[in-house]
N, CA, C and O atoms as a Maestro MAE file, in Angstrom:
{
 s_m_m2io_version
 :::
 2.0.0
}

f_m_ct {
 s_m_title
 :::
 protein
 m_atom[204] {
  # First column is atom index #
  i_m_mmod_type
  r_m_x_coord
  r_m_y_coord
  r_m_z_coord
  i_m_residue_number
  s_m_chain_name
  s_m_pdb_residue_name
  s_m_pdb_atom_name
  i_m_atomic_number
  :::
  1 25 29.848 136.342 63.885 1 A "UNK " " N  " 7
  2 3 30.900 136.216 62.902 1 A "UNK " " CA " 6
  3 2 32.225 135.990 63.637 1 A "UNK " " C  " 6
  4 15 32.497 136.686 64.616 1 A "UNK " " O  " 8
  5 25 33.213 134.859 63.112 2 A "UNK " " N  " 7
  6 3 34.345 134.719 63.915 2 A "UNK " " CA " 6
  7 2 35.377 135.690 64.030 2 A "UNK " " C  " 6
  8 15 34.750 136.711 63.748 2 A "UNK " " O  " 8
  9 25 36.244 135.955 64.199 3 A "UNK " " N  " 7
  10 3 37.185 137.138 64.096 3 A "UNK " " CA " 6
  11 2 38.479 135.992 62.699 3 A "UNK " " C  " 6
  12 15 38.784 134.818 62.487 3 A "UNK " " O  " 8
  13 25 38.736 137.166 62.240 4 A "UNK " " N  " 7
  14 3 39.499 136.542 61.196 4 A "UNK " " CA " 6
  15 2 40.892 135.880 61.723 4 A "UNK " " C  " 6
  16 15 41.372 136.120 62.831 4 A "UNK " " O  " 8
  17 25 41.470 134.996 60.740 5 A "UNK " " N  " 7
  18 3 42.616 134.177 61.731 5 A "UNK " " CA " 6
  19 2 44.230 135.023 62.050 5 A "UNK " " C  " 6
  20 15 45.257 134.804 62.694 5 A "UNK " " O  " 8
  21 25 43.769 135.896 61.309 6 A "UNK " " N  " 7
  22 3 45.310 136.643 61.828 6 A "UNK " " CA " 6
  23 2 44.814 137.609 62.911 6 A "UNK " " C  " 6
  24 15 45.655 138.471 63.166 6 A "UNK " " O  " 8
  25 25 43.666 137.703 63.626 7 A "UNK " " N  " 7
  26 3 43.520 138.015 64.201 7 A "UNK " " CA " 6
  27 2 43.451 136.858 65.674 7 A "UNK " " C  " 6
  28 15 43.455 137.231 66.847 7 A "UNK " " O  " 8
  29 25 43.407 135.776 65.309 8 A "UNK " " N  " 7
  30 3 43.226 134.972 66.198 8 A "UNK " " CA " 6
  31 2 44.495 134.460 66.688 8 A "UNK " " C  " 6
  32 15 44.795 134.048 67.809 8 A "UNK " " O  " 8
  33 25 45.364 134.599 65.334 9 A "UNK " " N  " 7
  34 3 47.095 134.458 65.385 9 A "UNK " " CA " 6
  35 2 47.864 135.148 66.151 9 A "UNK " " C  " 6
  36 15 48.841 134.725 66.770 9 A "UNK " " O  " 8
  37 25 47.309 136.584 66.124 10 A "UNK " " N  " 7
  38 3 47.682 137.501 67.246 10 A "UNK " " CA " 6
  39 2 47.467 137.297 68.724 10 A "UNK " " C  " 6
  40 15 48.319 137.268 69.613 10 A "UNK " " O  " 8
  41 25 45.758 137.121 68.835 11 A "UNK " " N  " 7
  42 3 45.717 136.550 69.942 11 A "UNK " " CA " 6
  43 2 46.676 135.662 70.937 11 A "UNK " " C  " 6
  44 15 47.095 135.837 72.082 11 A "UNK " " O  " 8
  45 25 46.846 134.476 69.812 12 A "UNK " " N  " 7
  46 3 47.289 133.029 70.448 12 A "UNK " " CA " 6
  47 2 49.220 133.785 71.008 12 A "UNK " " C  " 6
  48 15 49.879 133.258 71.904 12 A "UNK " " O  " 8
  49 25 49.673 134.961 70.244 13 A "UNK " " N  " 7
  50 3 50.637 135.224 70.207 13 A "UNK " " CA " 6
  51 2 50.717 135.791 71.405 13 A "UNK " " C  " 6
  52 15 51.380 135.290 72.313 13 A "UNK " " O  " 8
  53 25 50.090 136.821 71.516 14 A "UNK " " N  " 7
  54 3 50.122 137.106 72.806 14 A "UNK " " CA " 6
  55 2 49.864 136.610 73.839 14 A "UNK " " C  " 6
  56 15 50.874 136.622 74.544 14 A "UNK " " O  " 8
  57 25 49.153 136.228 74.259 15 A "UNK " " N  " 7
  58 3 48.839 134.491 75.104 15 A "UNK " " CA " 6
  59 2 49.883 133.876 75.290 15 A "UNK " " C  " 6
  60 15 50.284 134.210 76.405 15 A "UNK " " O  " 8
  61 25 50.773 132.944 74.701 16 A "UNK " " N  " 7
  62 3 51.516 132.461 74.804 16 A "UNK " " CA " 6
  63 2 52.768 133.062 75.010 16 A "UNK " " C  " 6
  64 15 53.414 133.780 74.246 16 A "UNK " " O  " 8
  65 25 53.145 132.482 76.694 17 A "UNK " " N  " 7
  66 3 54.583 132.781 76.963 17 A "UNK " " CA " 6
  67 2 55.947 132.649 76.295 17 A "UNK " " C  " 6
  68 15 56.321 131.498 76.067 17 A "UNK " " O  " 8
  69 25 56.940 133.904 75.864 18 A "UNK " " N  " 7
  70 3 58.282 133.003 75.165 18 A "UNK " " CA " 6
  71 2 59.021 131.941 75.733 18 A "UNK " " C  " 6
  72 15 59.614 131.913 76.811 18 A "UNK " " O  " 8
  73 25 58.910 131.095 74.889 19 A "UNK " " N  " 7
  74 3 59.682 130.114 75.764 19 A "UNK " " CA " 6
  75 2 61.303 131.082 75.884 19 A "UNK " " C  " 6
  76 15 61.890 131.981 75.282 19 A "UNK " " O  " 8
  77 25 61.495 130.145 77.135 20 A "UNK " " N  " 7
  78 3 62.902 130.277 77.913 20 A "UNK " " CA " 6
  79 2 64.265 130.071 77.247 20 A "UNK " " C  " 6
  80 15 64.488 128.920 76.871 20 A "UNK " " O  " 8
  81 25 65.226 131.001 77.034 21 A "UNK " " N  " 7
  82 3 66.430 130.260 76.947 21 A "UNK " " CA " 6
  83 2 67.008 128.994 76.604 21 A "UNK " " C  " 6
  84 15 65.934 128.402 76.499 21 A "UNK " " O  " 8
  85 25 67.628 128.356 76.418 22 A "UNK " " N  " 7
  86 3 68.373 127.309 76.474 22 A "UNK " " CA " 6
  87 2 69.294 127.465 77.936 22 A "UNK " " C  " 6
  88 15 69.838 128.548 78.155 22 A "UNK " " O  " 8
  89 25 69.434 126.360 78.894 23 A "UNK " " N  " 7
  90 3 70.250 126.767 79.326 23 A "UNK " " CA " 6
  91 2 71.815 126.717 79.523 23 A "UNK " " C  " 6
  92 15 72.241 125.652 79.076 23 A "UNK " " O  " 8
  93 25 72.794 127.500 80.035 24 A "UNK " " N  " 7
  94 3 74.267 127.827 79.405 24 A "UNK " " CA " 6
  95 2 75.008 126.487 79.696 24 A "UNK " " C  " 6
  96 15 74.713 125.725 80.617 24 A "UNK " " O  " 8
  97 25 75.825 126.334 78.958 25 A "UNK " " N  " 7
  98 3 76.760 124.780 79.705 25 A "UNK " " CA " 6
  99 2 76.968 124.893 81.128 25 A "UNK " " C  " 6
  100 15 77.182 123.862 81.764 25 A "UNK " " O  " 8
  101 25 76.936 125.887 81.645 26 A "UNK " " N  " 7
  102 3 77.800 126.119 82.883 26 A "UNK " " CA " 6
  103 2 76.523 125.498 83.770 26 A "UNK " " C  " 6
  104 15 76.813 124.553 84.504 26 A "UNK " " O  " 8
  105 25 75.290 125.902 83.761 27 A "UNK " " N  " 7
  106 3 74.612 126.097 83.862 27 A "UNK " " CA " 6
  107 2 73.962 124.433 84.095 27 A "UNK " " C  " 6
  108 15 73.547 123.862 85.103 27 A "UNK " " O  " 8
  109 25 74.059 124.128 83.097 28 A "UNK " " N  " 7
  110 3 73.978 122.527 83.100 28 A "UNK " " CA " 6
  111 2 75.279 121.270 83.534 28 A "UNK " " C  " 6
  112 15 75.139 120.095 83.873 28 A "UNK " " O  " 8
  113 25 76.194 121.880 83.399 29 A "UNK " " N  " 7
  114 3 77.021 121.469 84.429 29 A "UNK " " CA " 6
  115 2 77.117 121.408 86.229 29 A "UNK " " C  " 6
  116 15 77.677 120.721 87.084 29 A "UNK " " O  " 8
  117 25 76.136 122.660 86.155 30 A "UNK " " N  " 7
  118 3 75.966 122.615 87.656 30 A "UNK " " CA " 6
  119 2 75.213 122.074 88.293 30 A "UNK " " C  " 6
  120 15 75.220 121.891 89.510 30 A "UNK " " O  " 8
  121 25 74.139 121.617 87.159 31 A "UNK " " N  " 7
  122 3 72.726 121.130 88.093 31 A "UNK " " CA " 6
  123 2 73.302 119.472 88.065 31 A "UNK " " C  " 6
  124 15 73.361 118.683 89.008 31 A "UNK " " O  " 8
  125 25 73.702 119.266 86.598 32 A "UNK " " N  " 7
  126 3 74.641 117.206 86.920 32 A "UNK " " CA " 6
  127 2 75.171 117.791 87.597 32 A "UNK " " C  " 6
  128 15 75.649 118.522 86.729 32 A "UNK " " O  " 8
  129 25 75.703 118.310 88.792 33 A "UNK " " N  " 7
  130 3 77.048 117.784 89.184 33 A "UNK " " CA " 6
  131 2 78.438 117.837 88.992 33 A "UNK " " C  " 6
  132 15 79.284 117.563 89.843 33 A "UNK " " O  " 8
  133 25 78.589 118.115 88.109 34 A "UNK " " N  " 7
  134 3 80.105 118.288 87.556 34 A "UNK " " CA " 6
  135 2 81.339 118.782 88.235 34 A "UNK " " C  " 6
  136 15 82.415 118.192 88.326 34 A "UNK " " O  " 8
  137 25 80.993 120.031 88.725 35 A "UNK " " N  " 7
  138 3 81.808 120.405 89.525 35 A "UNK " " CA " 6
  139 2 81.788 119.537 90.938 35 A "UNK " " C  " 6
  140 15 82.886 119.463 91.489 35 A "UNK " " O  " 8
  141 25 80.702 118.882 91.584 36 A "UNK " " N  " 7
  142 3 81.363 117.866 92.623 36 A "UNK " " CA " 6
  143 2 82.207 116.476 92.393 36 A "UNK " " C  " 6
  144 15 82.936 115.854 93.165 36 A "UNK " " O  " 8
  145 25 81.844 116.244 91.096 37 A "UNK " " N  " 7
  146 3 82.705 115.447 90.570 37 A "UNK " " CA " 6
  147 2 84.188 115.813 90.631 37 A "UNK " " C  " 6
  148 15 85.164 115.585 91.345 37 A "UNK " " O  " 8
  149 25 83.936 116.355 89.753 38 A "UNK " " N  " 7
  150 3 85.749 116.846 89.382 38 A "UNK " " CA " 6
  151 2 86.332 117.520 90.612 38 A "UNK " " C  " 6
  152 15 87.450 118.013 90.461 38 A "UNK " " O  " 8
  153 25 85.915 117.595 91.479 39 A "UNK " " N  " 7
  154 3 86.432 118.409 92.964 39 A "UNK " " CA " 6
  155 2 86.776 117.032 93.545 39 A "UNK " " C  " 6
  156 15 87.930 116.898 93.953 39 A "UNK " " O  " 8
  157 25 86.081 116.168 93.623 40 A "UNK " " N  " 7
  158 3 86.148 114.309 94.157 40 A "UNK " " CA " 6
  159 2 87.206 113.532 93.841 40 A "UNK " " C  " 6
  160 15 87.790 112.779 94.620 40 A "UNK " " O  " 8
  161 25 87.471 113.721 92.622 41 A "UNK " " N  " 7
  162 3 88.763 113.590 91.796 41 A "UNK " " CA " 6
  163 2 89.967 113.948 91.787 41 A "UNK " " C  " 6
  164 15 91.078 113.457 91.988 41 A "UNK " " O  " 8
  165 25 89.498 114.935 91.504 42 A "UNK " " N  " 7
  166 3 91.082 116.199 92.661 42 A "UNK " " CA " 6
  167 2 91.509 115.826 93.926 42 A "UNK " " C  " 6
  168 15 92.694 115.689 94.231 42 A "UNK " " O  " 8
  169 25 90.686 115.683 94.573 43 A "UNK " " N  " 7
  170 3 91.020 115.185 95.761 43 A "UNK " " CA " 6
  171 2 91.417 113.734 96.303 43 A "UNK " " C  " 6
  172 15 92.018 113.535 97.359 43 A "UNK " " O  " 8
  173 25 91.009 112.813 95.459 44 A "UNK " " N  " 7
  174 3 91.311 111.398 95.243 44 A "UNK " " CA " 6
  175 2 93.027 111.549 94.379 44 A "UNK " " C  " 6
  176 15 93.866 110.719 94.729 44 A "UNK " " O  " 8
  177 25 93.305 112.260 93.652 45 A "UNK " " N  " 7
  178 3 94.604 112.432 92.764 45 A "UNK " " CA " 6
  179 2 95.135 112.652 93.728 45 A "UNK " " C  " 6
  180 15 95.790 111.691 94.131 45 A "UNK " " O  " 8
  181 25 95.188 113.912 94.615 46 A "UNK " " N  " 7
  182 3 96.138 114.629 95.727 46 A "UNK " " CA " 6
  183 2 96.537 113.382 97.069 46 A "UNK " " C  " 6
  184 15 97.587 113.307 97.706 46 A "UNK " " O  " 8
  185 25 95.403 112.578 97.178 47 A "UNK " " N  " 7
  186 3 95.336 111.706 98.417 47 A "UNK " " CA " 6
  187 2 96.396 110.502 97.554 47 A "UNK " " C  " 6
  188 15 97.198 109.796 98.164 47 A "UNK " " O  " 8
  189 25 96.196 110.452 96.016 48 A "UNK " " N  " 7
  190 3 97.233 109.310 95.733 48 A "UNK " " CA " 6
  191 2 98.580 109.746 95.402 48 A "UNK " " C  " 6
  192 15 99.520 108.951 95.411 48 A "UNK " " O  " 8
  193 25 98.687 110.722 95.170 49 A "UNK " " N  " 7
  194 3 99.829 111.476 95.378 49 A "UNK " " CA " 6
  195 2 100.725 111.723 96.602 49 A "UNK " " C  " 6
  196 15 101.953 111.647 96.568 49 A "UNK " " O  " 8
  197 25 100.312 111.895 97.216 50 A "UNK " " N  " 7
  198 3 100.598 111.785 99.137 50 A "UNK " " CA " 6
  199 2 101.257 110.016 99.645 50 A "UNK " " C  " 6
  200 15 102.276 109.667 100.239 50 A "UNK " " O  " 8
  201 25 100.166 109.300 99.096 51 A "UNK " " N  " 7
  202 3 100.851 107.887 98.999 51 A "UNK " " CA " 6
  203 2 101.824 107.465 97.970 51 A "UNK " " C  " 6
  204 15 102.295 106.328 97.995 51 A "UNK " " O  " 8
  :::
 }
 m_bond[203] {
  # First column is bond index #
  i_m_from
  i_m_to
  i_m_order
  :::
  1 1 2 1
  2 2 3 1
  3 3 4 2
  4 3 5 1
  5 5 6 1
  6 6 7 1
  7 7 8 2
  8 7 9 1
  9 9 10 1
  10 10 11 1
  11 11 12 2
  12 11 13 1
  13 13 14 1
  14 14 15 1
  15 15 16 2
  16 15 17 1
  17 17 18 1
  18 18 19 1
  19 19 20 2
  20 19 21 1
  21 21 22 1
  22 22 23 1
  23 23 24 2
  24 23 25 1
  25 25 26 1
  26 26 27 1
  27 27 28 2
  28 27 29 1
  29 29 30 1
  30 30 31 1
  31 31 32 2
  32 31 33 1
  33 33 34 1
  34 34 35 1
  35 35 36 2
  36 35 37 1
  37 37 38 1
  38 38 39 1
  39 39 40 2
  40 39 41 1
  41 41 42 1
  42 42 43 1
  43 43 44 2
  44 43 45 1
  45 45 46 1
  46 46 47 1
  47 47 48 2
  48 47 49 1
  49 49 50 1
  50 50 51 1
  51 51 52 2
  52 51 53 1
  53 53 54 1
  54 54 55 1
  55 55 56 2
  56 55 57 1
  57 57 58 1
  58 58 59 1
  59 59 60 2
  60 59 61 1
  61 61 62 1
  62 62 63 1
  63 63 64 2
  64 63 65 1
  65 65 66 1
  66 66 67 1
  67 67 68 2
  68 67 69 1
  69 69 70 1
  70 70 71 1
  71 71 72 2
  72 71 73 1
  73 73 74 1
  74 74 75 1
  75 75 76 2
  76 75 77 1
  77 77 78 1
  78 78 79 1
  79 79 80 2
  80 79 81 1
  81 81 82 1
  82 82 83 1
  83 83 84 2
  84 83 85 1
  85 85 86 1
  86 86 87 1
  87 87 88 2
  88 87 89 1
  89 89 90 1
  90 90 91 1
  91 91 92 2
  92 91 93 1
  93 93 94 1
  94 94 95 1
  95 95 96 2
  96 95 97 1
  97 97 98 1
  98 98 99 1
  99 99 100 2
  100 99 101 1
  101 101 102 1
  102 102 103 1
  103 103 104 2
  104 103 105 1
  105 105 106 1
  106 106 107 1
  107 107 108 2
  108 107 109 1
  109 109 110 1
  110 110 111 1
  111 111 112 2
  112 111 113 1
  113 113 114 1
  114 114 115 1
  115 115 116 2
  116 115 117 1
  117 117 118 1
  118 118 119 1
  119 119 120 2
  120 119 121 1
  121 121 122 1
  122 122 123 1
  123 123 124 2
  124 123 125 1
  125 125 126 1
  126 126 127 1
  127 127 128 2
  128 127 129 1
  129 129 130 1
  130 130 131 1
  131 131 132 2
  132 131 133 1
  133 133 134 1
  134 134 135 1
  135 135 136 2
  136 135 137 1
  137 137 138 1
  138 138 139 1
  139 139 140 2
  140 139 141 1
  141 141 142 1
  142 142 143 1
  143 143 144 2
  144 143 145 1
  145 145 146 1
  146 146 147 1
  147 147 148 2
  148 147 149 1
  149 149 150 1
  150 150 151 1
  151 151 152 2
  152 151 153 1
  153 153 154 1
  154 154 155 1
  155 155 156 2
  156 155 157 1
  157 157 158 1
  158 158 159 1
  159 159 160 2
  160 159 161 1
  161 161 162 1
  162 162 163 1
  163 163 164 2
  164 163 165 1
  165 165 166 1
  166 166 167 1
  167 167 168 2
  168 167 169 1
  169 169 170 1
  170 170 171 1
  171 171 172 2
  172 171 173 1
  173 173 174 1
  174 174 175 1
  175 175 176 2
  176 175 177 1
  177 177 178 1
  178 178 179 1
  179 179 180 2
  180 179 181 1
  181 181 182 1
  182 182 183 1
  183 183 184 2
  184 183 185 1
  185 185 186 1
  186 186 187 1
  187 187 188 2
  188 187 189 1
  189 189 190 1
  190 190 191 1
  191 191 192 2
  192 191 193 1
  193 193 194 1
  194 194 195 1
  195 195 196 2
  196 195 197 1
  197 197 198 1
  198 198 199 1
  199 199 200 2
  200 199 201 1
  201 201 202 1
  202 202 203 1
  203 203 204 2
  :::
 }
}
């Protein structure tokens, strides 16, 4: 006899990992890049500034 489905619902529940987070802007800003960007920039402004 099968096991009934809320029992199988449970199963699958537990089994299955929570998915993860979202991750934070910052977070995704860091992995593009962003901050080497905008540091590149800064430094390109300051160097045209100087000239």
């Amino acid at each position: 006899m099968p096991p009934s489905r809320y029992l199988a619902f449970d199963y699958l529940d537990r089994r299955t990992p929570a998915p993860e987070p979202p991750l934070t802007l910052e977070e995704v800003r860091r992995e593009l890049g962003w901050a080497l960007i905008a540091a590149e920039r800064q430094t390109h402004a300051e160097a045209d500034e100087r000239n």
